[in-house]
CSV table of C-alpha atoms in Angstrom, one decimal:
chain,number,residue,atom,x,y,z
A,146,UNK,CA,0.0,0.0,0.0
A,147,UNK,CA,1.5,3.8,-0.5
A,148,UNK,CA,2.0,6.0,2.1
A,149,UNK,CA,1.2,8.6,0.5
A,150,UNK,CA,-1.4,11.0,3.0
A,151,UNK,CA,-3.6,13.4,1.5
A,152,UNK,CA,-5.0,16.5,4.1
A,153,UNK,CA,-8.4,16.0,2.6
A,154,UNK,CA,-10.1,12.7,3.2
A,155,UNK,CA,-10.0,10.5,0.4
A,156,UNK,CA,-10.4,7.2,0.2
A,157,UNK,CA,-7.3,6.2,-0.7
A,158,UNK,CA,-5.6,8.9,2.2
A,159,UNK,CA,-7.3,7.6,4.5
A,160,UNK,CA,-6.1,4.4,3.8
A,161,UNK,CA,-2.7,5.0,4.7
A,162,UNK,CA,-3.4,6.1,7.9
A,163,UNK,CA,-3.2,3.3,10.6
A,164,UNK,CA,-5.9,2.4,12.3
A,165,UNK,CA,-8.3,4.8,9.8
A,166,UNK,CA,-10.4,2.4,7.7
A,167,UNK,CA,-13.0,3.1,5.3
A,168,UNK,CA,-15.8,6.4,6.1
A,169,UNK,CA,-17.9,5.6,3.1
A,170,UNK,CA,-19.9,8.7,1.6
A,171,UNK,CA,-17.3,10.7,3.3
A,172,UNK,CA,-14.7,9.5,1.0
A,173,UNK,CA,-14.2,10.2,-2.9
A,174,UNK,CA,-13.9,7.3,-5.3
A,175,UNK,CA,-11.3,5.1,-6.2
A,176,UNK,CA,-10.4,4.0,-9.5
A,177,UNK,CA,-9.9,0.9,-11.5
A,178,UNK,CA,-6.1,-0.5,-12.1
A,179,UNK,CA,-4.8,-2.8,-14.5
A,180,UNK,CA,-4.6,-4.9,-11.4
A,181,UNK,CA,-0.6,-5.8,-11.9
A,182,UNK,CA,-0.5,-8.8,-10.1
A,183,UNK,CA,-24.8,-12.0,15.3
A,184,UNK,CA,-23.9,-15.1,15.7
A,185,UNK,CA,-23.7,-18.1,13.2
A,186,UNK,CA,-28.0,-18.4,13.3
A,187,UNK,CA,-27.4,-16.0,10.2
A,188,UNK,CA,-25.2,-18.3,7.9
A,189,UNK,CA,-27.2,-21.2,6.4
A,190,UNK,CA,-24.8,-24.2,6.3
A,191,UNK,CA,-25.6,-26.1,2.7
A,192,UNK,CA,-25.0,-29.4,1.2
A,193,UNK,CA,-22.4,-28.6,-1.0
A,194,UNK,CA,-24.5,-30.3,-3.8
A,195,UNK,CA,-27.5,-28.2,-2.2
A,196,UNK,CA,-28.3,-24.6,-2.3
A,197,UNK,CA,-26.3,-22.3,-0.4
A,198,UNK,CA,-27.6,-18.7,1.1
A,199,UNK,CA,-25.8,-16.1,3.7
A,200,UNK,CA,-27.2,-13.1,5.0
A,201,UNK,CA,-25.1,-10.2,5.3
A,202,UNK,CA,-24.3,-7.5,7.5
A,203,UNK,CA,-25.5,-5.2,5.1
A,204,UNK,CA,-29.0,-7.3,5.7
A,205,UNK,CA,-28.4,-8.6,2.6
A,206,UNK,CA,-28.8,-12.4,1.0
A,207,UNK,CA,-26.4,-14.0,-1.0
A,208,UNK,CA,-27.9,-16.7,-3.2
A,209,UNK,CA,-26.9,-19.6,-5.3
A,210,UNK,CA,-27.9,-22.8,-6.4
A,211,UNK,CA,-25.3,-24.4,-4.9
A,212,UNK,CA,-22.4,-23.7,-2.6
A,213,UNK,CA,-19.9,-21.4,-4.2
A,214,UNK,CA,-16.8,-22.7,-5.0
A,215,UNK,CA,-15.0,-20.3,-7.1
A,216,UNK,CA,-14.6,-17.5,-4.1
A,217,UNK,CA,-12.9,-14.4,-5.0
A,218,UNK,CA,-12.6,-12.9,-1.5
A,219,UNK,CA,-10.4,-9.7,0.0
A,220,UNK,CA,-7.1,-11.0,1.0
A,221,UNK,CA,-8.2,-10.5,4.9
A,222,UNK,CA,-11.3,-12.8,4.2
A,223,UNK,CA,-9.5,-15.3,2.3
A,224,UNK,CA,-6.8,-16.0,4.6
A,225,UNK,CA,-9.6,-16.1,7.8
A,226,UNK,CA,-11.5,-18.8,5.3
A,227,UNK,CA,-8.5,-20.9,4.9
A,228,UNK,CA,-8.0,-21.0,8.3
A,229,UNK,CA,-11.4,-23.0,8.5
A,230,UNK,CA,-10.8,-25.0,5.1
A,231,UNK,CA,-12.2,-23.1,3.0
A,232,UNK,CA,-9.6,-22.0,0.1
A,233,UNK,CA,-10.1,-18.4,-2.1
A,234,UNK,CA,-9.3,-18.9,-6.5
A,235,UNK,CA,-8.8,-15.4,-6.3
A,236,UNK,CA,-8.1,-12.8,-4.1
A,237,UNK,CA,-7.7,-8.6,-4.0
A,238,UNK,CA,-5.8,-6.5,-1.1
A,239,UNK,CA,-2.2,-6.5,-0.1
A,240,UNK,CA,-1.1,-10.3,-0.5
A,241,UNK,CA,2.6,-10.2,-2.2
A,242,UNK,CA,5.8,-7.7,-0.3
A,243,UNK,CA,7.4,-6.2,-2.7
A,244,UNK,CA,10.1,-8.9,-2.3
A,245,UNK,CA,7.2,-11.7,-3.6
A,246,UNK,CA,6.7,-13.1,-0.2
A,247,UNK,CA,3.4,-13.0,1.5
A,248,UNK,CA,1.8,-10.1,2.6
A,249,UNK,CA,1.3,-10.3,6.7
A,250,UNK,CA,-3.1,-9.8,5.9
A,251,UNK,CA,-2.7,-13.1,3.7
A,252,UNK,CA,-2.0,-15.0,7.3
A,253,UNK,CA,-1.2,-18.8,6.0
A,254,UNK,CA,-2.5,-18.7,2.5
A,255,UNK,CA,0.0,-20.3,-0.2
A,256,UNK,CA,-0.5,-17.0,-1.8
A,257,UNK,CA,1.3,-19.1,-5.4
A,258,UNK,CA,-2.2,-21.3,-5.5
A,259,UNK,CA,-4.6,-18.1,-5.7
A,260,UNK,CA,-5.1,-15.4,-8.5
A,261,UNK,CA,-4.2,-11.9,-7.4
A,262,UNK,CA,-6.6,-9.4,-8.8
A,263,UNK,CA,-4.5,-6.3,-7.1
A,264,UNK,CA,-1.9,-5.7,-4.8
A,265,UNK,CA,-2.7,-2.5,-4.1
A,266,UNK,CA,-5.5,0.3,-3.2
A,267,UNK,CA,-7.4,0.6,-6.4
A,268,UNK,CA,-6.3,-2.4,-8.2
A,269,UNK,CA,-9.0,-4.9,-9.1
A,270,UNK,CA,-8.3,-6.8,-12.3
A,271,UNK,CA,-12.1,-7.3,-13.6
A,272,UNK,CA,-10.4,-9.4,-17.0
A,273,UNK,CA,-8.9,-11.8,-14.4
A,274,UNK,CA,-11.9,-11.8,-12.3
A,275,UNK,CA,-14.5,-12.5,-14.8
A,276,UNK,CA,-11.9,-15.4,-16.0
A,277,UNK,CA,-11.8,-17.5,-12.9
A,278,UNK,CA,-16.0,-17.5,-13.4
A,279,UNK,CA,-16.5,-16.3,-9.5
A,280,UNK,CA,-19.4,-17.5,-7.6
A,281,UNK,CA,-18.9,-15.6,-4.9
A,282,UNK,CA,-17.2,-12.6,-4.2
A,283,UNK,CA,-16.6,-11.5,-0.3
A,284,UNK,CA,-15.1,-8.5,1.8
A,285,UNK,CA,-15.3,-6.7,4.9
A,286,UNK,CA,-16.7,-3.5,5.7
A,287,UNK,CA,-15.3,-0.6,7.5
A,288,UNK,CA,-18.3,1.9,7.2
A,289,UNK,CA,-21.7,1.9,8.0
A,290,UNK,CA,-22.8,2.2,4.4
A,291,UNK,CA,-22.2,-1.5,3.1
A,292,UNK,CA,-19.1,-0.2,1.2
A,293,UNK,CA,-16.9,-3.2,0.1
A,294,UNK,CA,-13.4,-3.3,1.6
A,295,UNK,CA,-10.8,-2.5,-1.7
A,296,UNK,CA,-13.5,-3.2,-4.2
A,297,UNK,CA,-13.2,0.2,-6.3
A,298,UNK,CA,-16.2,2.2,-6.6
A,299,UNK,CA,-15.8,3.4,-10.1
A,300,UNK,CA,-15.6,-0.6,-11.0
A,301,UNK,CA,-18.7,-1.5,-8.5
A,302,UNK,CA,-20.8,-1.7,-11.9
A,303,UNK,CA,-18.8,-3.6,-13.6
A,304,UNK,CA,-18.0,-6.2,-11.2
A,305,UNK,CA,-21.1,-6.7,-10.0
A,306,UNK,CA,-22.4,-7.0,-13.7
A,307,UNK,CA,-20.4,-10.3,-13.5
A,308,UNK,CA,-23.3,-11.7,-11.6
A,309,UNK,CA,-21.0,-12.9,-8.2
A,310,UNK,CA,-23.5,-12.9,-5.1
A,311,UNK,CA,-21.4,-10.4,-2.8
A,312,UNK,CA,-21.2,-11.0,1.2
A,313,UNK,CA,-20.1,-8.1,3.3
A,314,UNK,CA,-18.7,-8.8,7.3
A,315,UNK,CA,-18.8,-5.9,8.7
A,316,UNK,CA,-15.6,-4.6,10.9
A,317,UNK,CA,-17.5,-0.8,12.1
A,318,UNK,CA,-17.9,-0.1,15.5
A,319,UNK,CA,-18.3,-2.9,17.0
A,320,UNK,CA,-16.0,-5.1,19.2
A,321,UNK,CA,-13.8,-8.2,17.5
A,322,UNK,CA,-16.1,-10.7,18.9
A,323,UNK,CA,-18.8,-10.1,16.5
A,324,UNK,CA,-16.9,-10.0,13.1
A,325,UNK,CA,-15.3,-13.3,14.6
A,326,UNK,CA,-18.4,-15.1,15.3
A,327,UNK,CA,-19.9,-13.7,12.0
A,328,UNK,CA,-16.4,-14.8,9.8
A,329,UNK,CA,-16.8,-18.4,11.4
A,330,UNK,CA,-20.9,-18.9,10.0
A,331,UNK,CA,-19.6,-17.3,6.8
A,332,UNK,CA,-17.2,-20.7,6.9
A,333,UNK,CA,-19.3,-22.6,8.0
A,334,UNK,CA,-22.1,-21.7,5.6
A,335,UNK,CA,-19.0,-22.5,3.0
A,336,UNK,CA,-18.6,-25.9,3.9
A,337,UNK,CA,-15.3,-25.0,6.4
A,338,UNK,CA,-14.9,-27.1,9.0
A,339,UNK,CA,-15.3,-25.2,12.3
A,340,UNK,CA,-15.7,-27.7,14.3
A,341,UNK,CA,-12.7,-29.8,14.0
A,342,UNK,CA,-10.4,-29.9,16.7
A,343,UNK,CA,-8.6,-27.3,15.5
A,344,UNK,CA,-11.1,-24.7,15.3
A,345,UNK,CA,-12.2,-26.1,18.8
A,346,UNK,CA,-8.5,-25.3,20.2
A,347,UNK,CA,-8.2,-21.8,18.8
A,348,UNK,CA,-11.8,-20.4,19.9
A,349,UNK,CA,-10.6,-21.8,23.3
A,350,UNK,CA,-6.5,-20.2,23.0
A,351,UNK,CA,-8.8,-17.1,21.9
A,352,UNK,CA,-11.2,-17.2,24.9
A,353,UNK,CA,-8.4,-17.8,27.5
A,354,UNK,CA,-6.3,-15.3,25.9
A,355,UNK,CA,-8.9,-12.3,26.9
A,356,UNK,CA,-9.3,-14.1,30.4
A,357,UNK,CA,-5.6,-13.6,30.4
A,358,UNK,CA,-5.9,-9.9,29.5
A,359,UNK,CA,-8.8,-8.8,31.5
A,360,UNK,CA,-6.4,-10.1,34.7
A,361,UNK,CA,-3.5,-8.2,33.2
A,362,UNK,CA,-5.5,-4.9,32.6
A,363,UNK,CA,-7.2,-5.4,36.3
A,364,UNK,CA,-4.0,-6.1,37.8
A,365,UNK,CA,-1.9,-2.8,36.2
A,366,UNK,CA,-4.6,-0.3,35.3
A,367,UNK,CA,-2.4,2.2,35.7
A,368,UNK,CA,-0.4,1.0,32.5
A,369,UNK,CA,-1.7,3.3,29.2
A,370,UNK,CA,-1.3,2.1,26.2
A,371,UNK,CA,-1.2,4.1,22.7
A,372,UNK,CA,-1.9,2.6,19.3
A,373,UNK,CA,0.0,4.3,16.3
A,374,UNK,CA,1.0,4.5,13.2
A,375,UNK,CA,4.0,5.9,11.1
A,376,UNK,CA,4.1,7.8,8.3
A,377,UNK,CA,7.0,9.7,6.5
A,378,UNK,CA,5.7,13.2,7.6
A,379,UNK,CA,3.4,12.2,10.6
A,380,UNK,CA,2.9,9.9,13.2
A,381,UNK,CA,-1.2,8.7,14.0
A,382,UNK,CA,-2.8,8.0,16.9
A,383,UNK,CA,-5.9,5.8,17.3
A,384,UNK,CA,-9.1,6.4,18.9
A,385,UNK,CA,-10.6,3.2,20.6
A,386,UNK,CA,-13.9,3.8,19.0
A,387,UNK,CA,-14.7,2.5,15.6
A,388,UNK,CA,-11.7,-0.3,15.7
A,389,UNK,CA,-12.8,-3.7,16.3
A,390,UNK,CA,-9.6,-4.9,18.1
A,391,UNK,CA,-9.4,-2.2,20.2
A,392,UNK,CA,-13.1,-1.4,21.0
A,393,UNK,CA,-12.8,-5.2,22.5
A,394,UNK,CA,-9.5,-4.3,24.4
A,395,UNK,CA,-10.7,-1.6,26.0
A,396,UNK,CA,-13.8,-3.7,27.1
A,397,UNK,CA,-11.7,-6.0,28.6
A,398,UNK,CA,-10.5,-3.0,30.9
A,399,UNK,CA,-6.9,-2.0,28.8
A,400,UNK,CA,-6.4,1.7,29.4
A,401,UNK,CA,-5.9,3.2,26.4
A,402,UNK,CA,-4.6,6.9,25.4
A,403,UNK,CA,-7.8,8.5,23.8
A,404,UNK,CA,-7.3,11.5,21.6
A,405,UNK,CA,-10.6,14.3,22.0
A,406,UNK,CA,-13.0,14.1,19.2
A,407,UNK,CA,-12.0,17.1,18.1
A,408,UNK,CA,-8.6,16.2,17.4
A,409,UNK,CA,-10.1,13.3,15.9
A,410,UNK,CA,-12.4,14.9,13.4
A,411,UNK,CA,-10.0,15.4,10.5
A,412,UNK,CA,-9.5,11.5,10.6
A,413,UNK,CA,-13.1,10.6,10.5
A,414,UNK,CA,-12.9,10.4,13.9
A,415,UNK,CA,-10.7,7.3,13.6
A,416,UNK,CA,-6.9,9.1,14.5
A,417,UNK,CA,-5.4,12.2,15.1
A,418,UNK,CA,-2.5,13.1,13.1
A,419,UNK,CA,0.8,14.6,14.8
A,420,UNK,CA,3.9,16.1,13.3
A,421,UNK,CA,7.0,14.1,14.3
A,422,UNK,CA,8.0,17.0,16.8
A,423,UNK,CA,4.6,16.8,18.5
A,424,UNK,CA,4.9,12.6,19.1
A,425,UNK,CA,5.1,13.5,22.2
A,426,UNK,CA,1.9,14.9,23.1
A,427,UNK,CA,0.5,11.7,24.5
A,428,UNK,CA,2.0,9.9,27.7
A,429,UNK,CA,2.3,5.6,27.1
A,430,UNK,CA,4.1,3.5,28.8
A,431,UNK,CA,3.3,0.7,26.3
A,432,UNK,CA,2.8,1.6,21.9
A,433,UNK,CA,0.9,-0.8,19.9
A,434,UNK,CA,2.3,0.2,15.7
A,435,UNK,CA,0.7,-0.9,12.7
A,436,UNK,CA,2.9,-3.8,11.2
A,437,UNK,CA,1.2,-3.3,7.5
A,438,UNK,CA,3.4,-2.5,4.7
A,439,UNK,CA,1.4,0.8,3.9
A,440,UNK,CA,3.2,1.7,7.6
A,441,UNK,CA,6.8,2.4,8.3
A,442,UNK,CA,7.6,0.0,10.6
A,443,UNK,CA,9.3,1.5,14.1
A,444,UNK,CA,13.0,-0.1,13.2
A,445,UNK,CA,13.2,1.8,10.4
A,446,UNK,CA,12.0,5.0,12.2
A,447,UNK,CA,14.9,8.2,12.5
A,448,UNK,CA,13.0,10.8,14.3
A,449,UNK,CA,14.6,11.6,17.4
A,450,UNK,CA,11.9,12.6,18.6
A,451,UNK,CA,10.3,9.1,18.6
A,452,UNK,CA,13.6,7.5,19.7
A,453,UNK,CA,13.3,9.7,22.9
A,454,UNK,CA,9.6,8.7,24.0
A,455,UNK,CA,9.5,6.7,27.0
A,456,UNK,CA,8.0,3.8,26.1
A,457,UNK,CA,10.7,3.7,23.1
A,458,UNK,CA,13.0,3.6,25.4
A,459,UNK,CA,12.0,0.9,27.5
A,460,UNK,CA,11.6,-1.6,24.3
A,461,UNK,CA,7.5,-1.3,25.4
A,462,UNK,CA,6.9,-1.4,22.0
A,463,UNK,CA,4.8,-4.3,20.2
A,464,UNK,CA,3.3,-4.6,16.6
A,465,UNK,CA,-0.9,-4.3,15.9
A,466,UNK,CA,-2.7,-5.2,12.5
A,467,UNK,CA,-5.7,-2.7,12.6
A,468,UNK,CA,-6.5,-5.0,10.3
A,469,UNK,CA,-7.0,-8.2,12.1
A,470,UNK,CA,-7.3,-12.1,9.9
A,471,UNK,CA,-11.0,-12.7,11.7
A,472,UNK,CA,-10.6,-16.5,13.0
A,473,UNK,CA,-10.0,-17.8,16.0
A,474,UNK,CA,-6.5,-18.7,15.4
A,475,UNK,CA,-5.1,-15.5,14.3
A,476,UNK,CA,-7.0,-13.4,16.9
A,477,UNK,CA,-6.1,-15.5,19.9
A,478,UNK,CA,-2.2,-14.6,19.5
A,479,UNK,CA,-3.3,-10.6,19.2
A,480,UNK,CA,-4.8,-10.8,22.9
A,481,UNK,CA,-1.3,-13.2,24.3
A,482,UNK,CA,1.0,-10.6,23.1
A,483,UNK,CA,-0.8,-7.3,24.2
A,484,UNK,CA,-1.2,-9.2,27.8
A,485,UNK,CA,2.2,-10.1,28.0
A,486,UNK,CA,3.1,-6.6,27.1
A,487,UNK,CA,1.3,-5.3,30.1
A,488,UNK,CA,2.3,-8.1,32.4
A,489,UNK,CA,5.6,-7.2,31.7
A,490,UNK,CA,5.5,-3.2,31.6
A,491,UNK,CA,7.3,-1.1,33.8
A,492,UNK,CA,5.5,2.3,34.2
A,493,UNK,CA,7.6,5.1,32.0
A,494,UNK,CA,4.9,7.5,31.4
């Protein structure tokens, strides 16, 4: 993804802030590329000779006379699917570095056995697309207006003239849980597997993992943390609200810094964007940063100004993928790591 930031809010700016995904009508349109390489009651589980349906989090049905098999999905969905057996033809969304390894949203996909419609914001080969004769094409949400995650609007027509049935899990205000539980009936409505021992482990790992941080956050609530981002010209902080992973944190008791709404408001009210000599504004004793390639990643930082924070200095730094791969067993390792961080923070701040 670029990191290139725009100081009006399009689409494609706002992507390449961390943590600040998708406002819908807010946002201008993004263009075509040539596309260089509640609960599970809603999913209908189908023969896979039968007929298959899904509702939505738009409220919408997905149809088909049987179950889909040729799933075109958002490199995030695909790699949540294949965690529950379910495998993507082709996929869109940051899935190759630029060194041809995979992408850390494609999780364990063998990203060499699916099509890649785009890398990038605003890449969505339709040629390739129509080619691999989808069934079913799949995304999240990050907006309240059933806008598809890196499906670009001035190709919406187009696409959806290919007659895929679309599902949209929504990832908007609302805590991880929710898109979890929905990601799994997706699978299972799929013909995944999510109840093989496997799956069975992970949702347990994921369940003892918030027991885990709830203690930690109880026991040292004095402990703030700060989730960020990096950018060549400024640095973004997160607001708890809107973010799935850390509207869940923070109900599990984590003390997080919170900038004002007001400061806020030029992000959508998603983050609040600092110059490098203002980094400082927040105290932390603990920094969760954005480990996607659109971010620079904190070892490859130079302001001395960010070298000089506390938490910086006391190696309380860990990664965060505002982002998250919505299964059990990618999720479960998000809450270990943020309660070992706190179990083992010193207050700096």
């Amino acid at each position: 993804m670029p990191h290139a930031r725009a100081t009006h809010l399009t689409r494609r700016g706002i992507l390449a802030a961390g943590g600040a995904l998708g406002l819908g009508a807010a946002l201008a349109a993004c263009g075509d590329d040539d596309g260089k390489d509640k609960g599970s009651d809603d999913g209908t589980k189908a023969a896979k000779s039968g007929p298959w349906t899904f509702k939505d989090d738009r409220g919408q049905t997905a149809k088909s006379d049987k179950v889909p098999s040729n799933i075109v999905a958002f490199v995030g969905v695909a790699a949540a699917l294949y965690d529950y057996g379910v495998q993507a033809k082709g996929v869109f969304g940051p899935t190759k570095t630029k060194d041809g390894k995979a992408d850390v949203q494609a999780g364990d996909m063998d990203i060499s056995k699916v099509t890649v419609l785009g890398n990038e914001w605003g890449q969505f080969n339709i040629e390739k697309y129509v080619s691999l004769a989808p069934d079913a094409l799949l995304s999240t949400m990050f907006d309240d207006a059933g806008t598809l995650w890196y499906v670009p609007e001035e190709s919406k027509k187009k696409i959806e003239a290919v007659g895929a049935p679309s599902v949209g899990v929504s990832v908007y205000d609302r805590q991880l849980t929710e898109p979890l539980q929905r990601m799994l009936a997706l699978a299972e409505s799929l013909g995944g597997d999510v109840g093989s021992a496997k799956v069975t482990q992970a949702k347990k790992r994921f369940e003892d993992a918030a027991a885990r941080l709830r203690a930690a956050a109880k026991a040292k609530p004095d402990i703030k943390v700060m989730a960020g981002s990096a950018s060549q010209d400024l640095f973004y902080v997160s607001g708890t609200n809107l973010s799935v992973d850390l509207e869940y944190f923070k109900a599990l008791g984590v003390h997080f810094v919170e900038p004002p709404e007001s400061a806020k408001k030029q992000g959508g009210g998603w983050y609040e964007s600092l110059s490098w000599e203002n980094v400082d504004k927040y105290d932390a004793d603990i920094i969760l940063m954005d480990n996607r390639t659109s971010a620079i990643q904190p070892a490859d930082i130079t302001e001395g100004t960010w070298k000089k924070l506390p938490a910086v200095k006391a190696k309380q730094v860990i990664a965060r993928n505002p982002e998250p791969i919505l299964s059990y067993d990618k999720c479960a390792p998000l809450l270990e790591e943020l309660a070992t961080a706190i179990e083992n923070a010193k207050k700096v701040s």
